Coordinates of C-alpha atoms and ligand atoms in Angstrom, one line a residue:
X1 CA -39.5 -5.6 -29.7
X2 CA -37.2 -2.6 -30.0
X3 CA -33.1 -2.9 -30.7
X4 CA -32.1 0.3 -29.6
X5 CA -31.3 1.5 -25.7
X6 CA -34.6 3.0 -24.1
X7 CA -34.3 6.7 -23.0
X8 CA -33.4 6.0 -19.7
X9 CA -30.6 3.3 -20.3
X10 CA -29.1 5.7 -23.4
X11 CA -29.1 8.2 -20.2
X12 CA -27.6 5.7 -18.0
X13 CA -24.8 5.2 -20.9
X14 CA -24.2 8.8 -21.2
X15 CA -23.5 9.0 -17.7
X16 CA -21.1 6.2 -17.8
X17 CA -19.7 7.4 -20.9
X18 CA -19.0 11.1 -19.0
X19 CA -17.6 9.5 -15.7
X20 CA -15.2 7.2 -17.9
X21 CA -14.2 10.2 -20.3
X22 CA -13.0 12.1 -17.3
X23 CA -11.5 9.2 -15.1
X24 CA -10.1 7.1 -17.4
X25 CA -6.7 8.5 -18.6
X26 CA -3.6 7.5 -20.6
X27 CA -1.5 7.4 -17.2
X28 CA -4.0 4.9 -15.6
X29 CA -4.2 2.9 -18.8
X30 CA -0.5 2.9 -18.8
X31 CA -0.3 1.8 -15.6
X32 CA -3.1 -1.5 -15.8
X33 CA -0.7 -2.1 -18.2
X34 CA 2.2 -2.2 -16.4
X35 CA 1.5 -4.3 -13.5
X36 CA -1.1 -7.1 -14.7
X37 CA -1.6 -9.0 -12.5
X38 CA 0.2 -7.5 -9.5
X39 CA -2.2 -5.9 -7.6
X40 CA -3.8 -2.6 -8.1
X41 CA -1.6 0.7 -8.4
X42 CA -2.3 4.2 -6.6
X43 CA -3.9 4.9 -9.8
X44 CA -6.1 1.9 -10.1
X45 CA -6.8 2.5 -6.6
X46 CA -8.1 6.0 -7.0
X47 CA -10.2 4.8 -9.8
X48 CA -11.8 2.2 -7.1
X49 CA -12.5 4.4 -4.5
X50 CA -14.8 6.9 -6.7
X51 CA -16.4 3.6 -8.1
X52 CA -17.3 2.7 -4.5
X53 CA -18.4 6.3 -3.3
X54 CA -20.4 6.3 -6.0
X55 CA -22.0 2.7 -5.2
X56 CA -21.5 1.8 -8.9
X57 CA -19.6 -1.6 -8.0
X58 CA -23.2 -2.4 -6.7
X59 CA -25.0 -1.5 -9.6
X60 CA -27.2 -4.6 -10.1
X61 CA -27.6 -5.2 -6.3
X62 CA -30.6 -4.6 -4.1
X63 CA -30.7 -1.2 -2.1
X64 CA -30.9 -3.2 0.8
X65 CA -26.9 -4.0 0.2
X66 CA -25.8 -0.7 -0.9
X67 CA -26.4 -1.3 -3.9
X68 CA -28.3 0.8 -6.8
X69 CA -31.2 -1.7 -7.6
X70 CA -30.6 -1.1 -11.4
X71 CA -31.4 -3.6 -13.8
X72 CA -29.3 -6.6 -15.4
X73 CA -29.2 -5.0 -18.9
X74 CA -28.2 -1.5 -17.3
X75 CA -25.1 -3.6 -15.6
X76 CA -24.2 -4.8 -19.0
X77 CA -24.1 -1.3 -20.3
X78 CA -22.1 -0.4 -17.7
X79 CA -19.4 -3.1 -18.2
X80 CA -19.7 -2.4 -21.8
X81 CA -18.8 1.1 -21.3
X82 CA -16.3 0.5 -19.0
X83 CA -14.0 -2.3 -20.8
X84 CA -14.6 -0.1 -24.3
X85 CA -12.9 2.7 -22.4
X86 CA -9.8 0.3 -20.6
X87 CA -10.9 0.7 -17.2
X88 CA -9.8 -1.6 -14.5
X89 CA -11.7 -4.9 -15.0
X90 CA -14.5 -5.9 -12.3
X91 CA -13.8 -7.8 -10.0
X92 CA -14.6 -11.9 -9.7
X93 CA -15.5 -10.4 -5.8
X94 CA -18.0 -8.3 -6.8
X95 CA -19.5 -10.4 -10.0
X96 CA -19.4 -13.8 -8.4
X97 CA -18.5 -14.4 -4.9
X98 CA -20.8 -11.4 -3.4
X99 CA -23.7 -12.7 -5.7
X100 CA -23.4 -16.2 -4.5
X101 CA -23.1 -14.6 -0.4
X102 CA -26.6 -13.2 -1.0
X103 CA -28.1 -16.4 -2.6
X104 CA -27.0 -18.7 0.0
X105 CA -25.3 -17.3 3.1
X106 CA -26.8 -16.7 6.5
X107 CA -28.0 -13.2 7.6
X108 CA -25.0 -13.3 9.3
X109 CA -22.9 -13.7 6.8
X110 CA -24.3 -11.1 4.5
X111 CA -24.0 -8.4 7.3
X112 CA -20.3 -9.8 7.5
X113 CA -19.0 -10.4 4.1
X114 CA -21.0 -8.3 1.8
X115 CA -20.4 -4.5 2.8
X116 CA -16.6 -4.9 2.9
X117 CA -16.5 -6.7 -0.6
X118 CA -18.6 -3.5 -2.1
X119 CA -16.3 -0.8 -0.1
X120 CA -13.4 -2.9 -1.8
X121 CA -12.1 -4.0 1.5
X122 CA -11.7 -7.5 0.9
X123 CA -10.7 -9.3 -2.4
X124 CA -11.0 -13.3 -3.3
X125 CA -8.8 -15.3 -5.0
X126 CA -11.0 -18.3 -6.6
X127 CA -9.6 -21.5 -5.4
X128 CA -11.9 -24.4 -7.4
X129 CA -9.3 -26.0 -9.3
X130 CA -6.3 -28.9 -7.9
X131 CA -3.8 -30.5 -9.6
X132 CA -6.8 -33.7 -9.9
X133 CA -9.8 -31.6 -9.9
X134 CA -10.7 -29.2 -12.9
X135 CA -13.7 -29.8 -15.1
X136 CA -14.3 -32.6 -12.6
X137 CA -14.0 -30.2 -9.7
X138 CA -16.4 -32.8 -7.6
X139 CA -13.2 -35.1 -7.4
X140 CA -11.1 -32.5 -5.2
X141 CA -8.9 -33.9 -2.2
X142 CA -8.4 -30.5 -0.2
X143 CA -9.9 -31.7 3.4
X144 CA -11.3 -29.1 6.3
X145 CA -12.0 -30.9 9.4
X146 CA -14.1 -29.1 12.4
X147 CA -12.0 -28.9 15.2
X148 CA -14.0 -27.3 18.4
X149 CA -14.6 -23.9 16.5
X150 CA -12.6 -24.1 13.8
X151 CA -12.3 -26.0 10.3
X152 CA -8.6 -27.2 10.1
X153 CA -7.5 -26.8 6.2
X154 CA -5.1 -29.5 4.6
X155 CA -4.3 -29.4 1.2
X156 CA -3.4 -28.0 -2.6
X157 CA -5.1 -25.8 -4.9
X158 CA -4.0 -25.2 -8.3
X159 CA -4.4 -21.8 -10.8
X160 CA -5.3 -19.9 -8.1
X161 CA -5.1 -16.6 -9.7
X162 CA -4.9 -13.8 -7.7
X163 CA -3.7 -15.9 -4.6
X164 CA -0.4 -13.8 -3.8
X165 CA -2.8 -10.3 -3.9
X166 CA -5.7 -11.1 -2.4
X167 CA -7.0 -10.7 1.2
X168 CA -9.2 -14.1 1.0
X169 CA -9.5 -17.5 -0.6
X170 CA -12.9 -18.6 -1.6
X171 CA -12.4 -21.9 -1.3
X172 CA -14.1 -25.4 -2.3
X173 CA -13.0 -27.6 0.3
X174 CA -14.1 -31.4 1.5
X175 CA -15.9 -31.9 4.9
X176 CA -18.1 -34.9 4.3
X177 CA -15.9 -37.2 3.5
X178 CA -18.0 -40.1 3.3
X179 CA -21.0 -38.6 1.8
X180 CA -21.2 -38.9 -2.4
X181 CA -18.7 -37.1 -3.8
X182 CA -20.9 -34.1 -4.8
X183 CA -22.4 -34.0 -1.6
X184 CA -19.2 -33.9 0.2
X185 CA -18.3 -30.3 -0.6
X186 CA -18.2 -27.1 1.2
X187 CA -17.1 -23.4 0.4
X188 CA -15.0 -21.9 3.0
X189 CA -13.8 -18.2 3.4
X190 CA -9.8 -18.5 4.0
X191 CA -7.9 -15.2 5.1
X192 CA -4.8 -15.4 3.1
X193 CA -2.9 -13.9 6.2
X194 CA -3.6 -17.5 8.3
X195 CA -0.4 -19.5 9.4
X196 CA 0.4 -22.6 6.8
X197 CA -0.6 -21.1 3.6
X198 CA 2.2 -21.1 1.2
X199 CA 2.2 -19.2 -2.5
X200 CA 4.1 -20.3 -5.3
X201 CA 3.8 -18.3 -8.5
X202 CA 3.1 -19.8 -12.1
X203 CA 3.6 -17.5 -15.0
X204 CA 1.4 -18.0 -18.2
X205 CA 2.1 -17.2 -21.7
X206 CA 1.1 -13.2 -21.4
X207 CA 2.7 -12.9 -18.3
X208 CA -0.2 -13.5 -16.3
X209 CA 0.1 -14.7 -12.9
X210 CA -1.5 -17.4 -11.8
X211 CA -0.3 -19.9 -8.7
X212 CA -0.3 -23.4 -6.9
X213 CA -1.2 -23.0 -2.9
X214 CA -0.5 -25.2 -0.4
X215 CA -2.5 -25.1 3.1
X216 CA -1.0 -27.1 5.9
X217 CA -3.1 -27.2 9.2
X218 CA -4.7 -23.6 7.8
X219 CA -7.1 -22.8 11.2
X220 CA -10.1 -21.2 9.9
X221 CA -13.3 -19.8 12.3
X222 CA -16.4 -22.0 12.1
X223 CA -18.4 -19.3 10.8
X224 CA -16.3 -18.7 7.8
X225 CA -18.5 -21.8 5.9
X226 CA -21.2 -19.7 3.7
X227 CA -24.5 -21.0 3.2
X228 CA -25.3 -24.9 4.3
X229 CA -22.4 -27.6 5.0
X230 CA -22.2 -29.9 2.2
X231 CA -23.9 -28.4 -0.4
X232 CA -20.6 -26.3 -2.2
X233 CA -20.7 -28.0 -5.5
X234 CA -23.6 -26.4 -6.2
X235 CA -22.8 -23.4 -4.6
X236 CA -19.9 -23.4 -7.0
X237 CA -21.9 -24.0 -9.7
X238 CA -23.7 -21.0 -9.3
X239 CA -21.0 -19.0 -8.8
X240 CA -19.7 -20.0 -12.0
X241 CA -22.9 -19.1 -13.7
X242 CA -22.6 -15.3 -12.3
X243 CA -18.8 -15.5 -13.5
X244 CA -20.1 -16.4 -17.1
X245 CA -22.2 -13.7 -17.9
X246 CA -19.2 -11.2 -17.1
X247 CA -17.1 -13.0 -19.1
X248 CA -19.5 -13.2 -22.4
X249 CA -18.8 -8.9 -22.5
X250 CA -17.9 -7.2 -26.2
X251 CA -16.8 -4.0 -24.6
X252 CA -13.1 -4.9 -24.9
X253 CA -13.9 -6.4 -28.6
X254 CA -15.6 -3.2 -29.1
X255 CA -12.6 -0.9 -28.7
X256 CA -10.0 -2.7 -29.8
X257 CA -11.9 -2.8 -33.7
X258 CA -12.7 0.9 -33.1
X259 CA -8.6 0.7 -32.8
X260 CA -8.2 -1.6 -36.0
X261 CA -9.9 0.5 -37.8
X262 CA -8.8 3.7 -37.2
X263 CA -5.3 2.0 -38.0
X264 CA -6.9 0.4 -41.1
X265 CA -8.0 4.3 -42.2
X266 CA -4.4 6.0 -41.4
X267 CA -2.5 3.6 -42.9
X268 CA -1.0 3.3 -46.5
X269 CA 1.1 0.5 -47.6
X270 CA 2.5 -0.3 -50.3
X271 CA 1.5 3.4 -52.1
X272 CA -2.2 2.4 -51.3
X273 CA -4.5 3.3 -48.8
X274 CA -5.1 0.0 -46.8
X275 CA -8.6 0.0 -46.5
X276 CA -8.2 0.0 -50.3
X277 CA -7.2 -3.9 -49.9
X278 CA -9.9 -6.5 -50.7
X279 CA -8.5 -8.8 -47.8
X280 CA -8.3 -6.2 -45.2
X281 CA -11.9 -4.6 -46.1
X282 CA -13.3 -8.3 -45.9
X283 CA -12.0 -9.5 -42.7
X284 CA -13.1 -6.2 -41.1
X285 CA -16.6 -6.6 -42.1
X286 CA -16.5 -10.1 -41.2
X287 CA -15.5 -8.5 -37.9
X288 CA -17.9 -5.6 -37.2
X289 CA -20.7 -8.5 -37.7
X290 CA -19.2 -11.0 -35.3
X291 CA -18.8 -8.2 -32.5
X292 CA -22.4 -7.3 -32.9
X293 CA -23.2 -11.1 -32.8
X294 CA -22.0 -11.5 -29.7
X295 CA -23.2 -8.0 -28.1
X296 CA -26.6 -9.2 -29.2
X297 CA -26.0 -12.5 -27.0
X298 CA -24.5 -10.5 -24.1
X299 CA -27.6 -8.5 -24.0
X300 CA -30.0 -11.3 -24.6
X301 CA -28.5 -12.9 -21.4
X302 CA -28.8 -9.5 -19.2
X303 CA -32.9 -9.3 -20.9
X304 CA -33.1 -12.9 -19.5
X305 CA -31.8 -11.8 -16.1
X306 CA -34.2 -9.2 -15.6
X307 CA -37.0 -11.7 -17.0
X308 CA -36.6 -13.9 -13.5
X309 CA -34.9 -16.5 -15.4
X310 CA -31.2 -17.7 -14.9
X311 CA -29.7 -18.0 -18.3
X312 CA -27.8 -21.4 -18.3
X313 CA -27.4 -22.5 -22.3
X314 CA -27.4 -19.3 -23.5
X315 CA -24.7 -17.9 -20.7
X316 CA -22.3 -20.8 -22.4
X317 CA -23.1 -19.3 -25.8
X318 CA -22.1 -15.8 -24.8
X319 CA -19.1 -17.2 -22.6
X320 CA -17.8 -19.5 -26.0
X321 CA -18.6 -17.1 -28.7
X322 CA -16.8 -13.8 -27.3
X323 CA -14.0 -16.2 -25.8
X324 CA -13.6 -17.4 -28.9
X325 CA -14.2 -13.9 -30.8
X326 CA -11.4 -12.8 -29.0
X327 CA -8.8 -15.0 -30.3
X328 CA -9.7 -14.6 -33.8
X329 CA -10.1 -10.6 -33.5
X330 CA -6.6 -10.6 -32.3
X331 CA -5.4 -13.2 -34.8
X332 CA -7.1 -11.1 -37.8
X333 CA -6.2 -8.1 -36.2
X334 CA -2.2 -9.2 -36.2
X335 CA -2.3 -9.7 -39.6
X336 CA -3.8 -6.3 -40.5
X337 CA -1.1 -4.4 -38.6
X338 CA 1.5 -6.9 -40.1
X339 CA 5.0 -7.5 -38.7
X340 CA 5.0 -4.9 -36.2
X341 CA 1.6 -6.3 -35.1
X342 CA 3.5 -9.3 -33.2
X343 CA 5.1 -6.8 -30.6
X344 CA 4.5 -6.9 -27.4
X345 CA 3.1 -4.2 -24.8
X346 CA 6.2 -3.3 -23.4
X347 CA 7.7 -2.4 -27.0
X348 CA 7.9 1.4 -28.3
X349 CA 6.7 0.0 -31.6
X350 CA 4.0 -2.2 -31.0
X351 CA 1.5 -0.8 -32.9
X352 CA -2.2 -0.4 -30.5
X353 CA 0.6 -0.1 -27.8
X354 CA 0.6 -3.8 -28.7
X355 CA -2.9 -4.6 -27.0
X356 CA -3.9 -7.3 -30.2
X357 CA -0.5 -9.1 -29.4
X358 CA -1.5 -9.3 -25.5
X359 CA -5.2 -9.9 -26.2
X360 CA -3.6 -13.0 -28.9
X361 CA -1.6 -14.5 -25.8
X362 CA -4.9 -14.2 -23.1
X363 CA -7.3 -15.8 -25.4
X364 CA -6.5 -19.3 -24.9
X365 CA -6.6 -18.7 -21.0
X366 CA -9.8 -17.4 -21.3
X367 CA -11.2 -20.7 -23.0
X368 CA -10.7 -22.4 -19.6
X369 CA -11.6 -19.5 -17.4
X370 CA -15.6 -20.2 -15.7
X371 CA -15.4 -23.8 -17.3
X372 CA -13.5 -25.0 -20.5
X373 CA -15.5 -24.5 -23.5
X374 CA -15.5 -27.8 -24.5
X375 CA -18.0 -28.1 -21.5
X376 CA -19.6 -25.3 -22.4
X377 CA -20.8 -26.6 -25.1
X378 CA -21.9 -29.9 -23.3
X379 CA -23.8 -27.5 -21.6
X380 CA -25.5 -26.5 -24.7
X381 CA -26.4 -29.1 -26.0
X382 CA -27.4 -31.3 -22.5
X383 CA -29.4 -28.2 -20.9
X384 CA -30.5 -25.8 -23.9
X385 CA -31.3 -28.8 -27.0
X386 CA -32.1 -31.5 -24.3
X387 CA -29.4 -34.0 -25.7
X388 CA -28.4 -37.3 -23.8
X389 CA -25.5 -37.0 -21.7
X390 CA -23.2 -39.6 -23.0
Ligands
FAD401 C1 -4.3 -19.3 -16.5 C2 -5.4 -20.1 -15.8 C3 -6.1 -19.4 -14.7 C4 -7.0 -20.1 -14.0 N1 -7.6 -19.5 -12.9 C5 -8.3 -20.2 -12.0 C6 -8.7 -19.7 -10.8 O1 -8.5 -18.5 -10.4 N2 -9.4 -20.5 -9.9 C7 -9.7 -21.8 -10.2 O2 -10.3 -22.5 -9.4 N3 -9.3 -22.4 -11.4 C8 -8.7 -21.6 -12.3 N4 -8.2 -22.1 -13.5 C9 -8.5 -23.5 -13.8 C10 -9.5 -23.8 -14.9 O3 -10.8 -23.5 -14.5 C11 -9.3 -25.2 -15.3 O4 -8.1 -25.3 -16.0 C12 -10.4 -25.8 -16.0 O5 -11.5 -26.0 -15.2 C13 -10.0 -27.1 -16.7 O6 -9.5 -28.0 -15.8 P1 -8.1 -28.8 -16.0 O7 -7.1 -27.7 -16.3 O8 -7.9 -29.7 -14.9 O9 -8.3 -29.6 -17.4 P2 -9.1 -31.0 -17.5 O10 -10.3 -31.0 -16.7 O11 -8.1 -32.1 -17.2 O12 -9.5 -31.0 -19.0 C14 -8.5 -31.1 -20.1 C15 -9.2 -30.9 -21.4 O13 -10.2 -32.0 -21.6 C16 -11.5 -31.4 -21.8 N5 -12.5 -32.2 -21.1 C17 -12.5 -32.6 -19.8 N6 -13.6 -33.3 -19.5 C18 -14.3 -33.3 -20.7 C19 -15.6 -33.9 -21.0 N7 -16.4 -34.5 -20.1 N8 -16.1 -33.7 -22.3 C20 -15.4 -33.0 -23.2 N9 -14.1 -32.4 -22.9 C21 -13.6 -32.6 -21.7 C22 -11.4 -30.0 -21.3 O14 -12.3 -29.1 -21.9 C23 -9.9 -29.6 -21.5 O15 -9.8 -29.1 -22.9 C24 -7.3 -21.4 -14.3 C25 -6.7 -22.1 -15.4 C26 -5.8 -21.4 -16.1 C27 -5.1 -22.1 -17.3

């Protein structure tokens, strides 16, 4: 067993490393920062396109797809390095819906769907959750009803992040209504543009958007149903599982210590040097050894991948551990940079240009994001240490 990169993924890093050195600048950092959640500036944009014309938005994906054919690990690296350098995240189109297309939609569906979601053309919002359905997503109400070739959509979603930017809705929808209520569930592909869709925006602590959508007699083509009527739940599932193994990433983590601690060394307080302060040395440690922890999970999970095997306990590990890392890093990290350290972004002040205060009011979002953690760790313990359900 070796710990360190091989040759050719340390070469694979380098090369990441160089294109994010020269593409990543203060201006488009600055400007990720300005719009959150808004949609993607020229900048961002930009950034996108030389992503795509490279073909590194398909990194993991077969070369049948357009994609590069690389390994699981070597798409870890590859988020690593990108979220250590503050690029534009990756997108739940590419990491989970375009993933799930390949599993279990029809040849004619992948020749549809999954070119246009690697060129960027189309982004999803997720719509699981309603205002009665969220860790019990198998009791949604949201009906579609075939009529002569198209599925008419009635219903609400809820959190549907992303809803008021994107071009689709990937949507869990009821059409077997008096089948069991897991088996009554299909996923639908909704263009946001149809008549009857209406947005309303909910803002979150950090200033995140999220919304509630409401689709009244929403006329959707037939084909637009991936993979097999009544089998979305699991569908879903899956999904989920791909959007997991993005979230359980320590780039982020990475950079934002790097930032503590170059902080830590610049700083004196009090007429001593602040690394000098028994505390602050402590908690960084304490740091530097969780980070690692849960780098060592991420990549156990991408090694697993590229092993043939779907990682299902250890995918909730990574997800509640660097979820959970997050909040504390940012909670510890606050502390360090003291008063000023509870400014936000948008301050001159903020010390980090305030990215601990934004990461400390994201964290709790991110505990419910690809299933709560609370579930997660049901997961763990029904699936990975064989425990009884109840
Ligand atoms: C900001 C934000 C963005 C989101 N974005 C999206 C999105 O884009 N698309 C989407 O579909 N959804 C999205 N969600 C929804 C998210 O996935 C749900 O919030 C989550 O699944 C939990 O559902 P709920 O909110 O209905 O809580 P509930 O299911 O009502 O749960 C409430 C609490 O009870 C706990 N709990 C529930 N059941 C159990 C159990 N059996 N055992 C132990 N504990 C349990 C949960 O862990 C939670 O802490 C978003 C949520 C937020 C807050």
């Amino acid at each position: 067993m070796r710990y360190a990169d091989a040759p050719e993924q340390e070469a694979w890093r380098q090369e990441v490393r160089r294109f994010v050195r020269r593409h990543v600048t203060p201006a488009l950092r600055a400007e990720l920062r300005a719009r959150g959640n808004e949609g993607e500036g020229p900048l961002a944009r930009a950034f996108h396109g030389q992503l795509f014309d490279k073909g590194w938005w398909g990194i993991g994906w077969p070369k049948e797809f357009g994609g590069l054919g690389k390994s699981a690990v070597d798409q870890y690296i590859f988020i690593e390095e990108m979220e250590a350098a503050g690029a534009p995240g990756m997108r739940l189109s590419i990491t989970s819906v375009a993933p799930t297309i390949r599993r279990v939609g029809t040849d004619a569906q992948k020749q549809r769907w999954l070119q246009p979601i690697l060129r960027g053309e189309i982004e999803f919002a997720i719509g699981y959750s309603e205002p009665d359905a969220g860790t019990d997503l198998a009791a949604l109400k949201t009906r579609a009803v075939l009529d002569g070739d198209e599925w008419v959509v009635n219903g609400q979603k809820i959190w549907n992040t992303g809803a008021h930017t994107a071009t689709h809705n990937w949507l869990a929808v009821r059409t077997e209504p008096d089948a069991p209520k897991h088996k009554g569930i299909s996923l639908l592909i909704v263009p946001m543009d149809r008549p009857g869709i209406t947005v309303q925006g909910l803002e979150t602590w950090s200033g995140i958007r999220t919304n509630a959508v409401f689709f009244e007699d929403v006329r959707v083509p037939r084909d637009h149903l991936i993979g097999e009527r009544g089998n979305g739940f699991y569908y879903v599932m899956m999904a989920l599982d791909f959007e997991r193994i993005t979230l359980g990433s320590t780039g982020l983590l990475r950079r934002l210590l790097e930032e503590l601690k170059a902080f830590v060394r610049r700083t004196v307080r009090d007429g001593r040097p602040l690394g000098a302060v028994p505390w602050v040395r402590r908690a960084l440690a304490d740091l530097e050894m969780r980070v690692e922890v849960g780098r060592q999970l991420g990549l156990l999970n991408a090694w697993l991948i590229d092993q043939g095997i779907v990682p299902t306990k250890e995918g909730s590990m990574a997800k509640v551990y660097v979820t959970e890392l997050n909040a504390h890093l940012a909670s510890v990290g606050m502390e360090i940079l003291g008063l000023a350290g509870q400014l936000a972004p948008d301050d001159p002040a903020a010390p980090l240009h305030g990215r601990l205060q934004w990461l400390y009011t994201t964290a709790p979002m991110q505990r419910f994001g690809g299933g709560t953690n609370e579930i997660q760790r049901c997961i763990i313990a029904q699936r990975g240490l064989g425990l009884p359900r109840k």
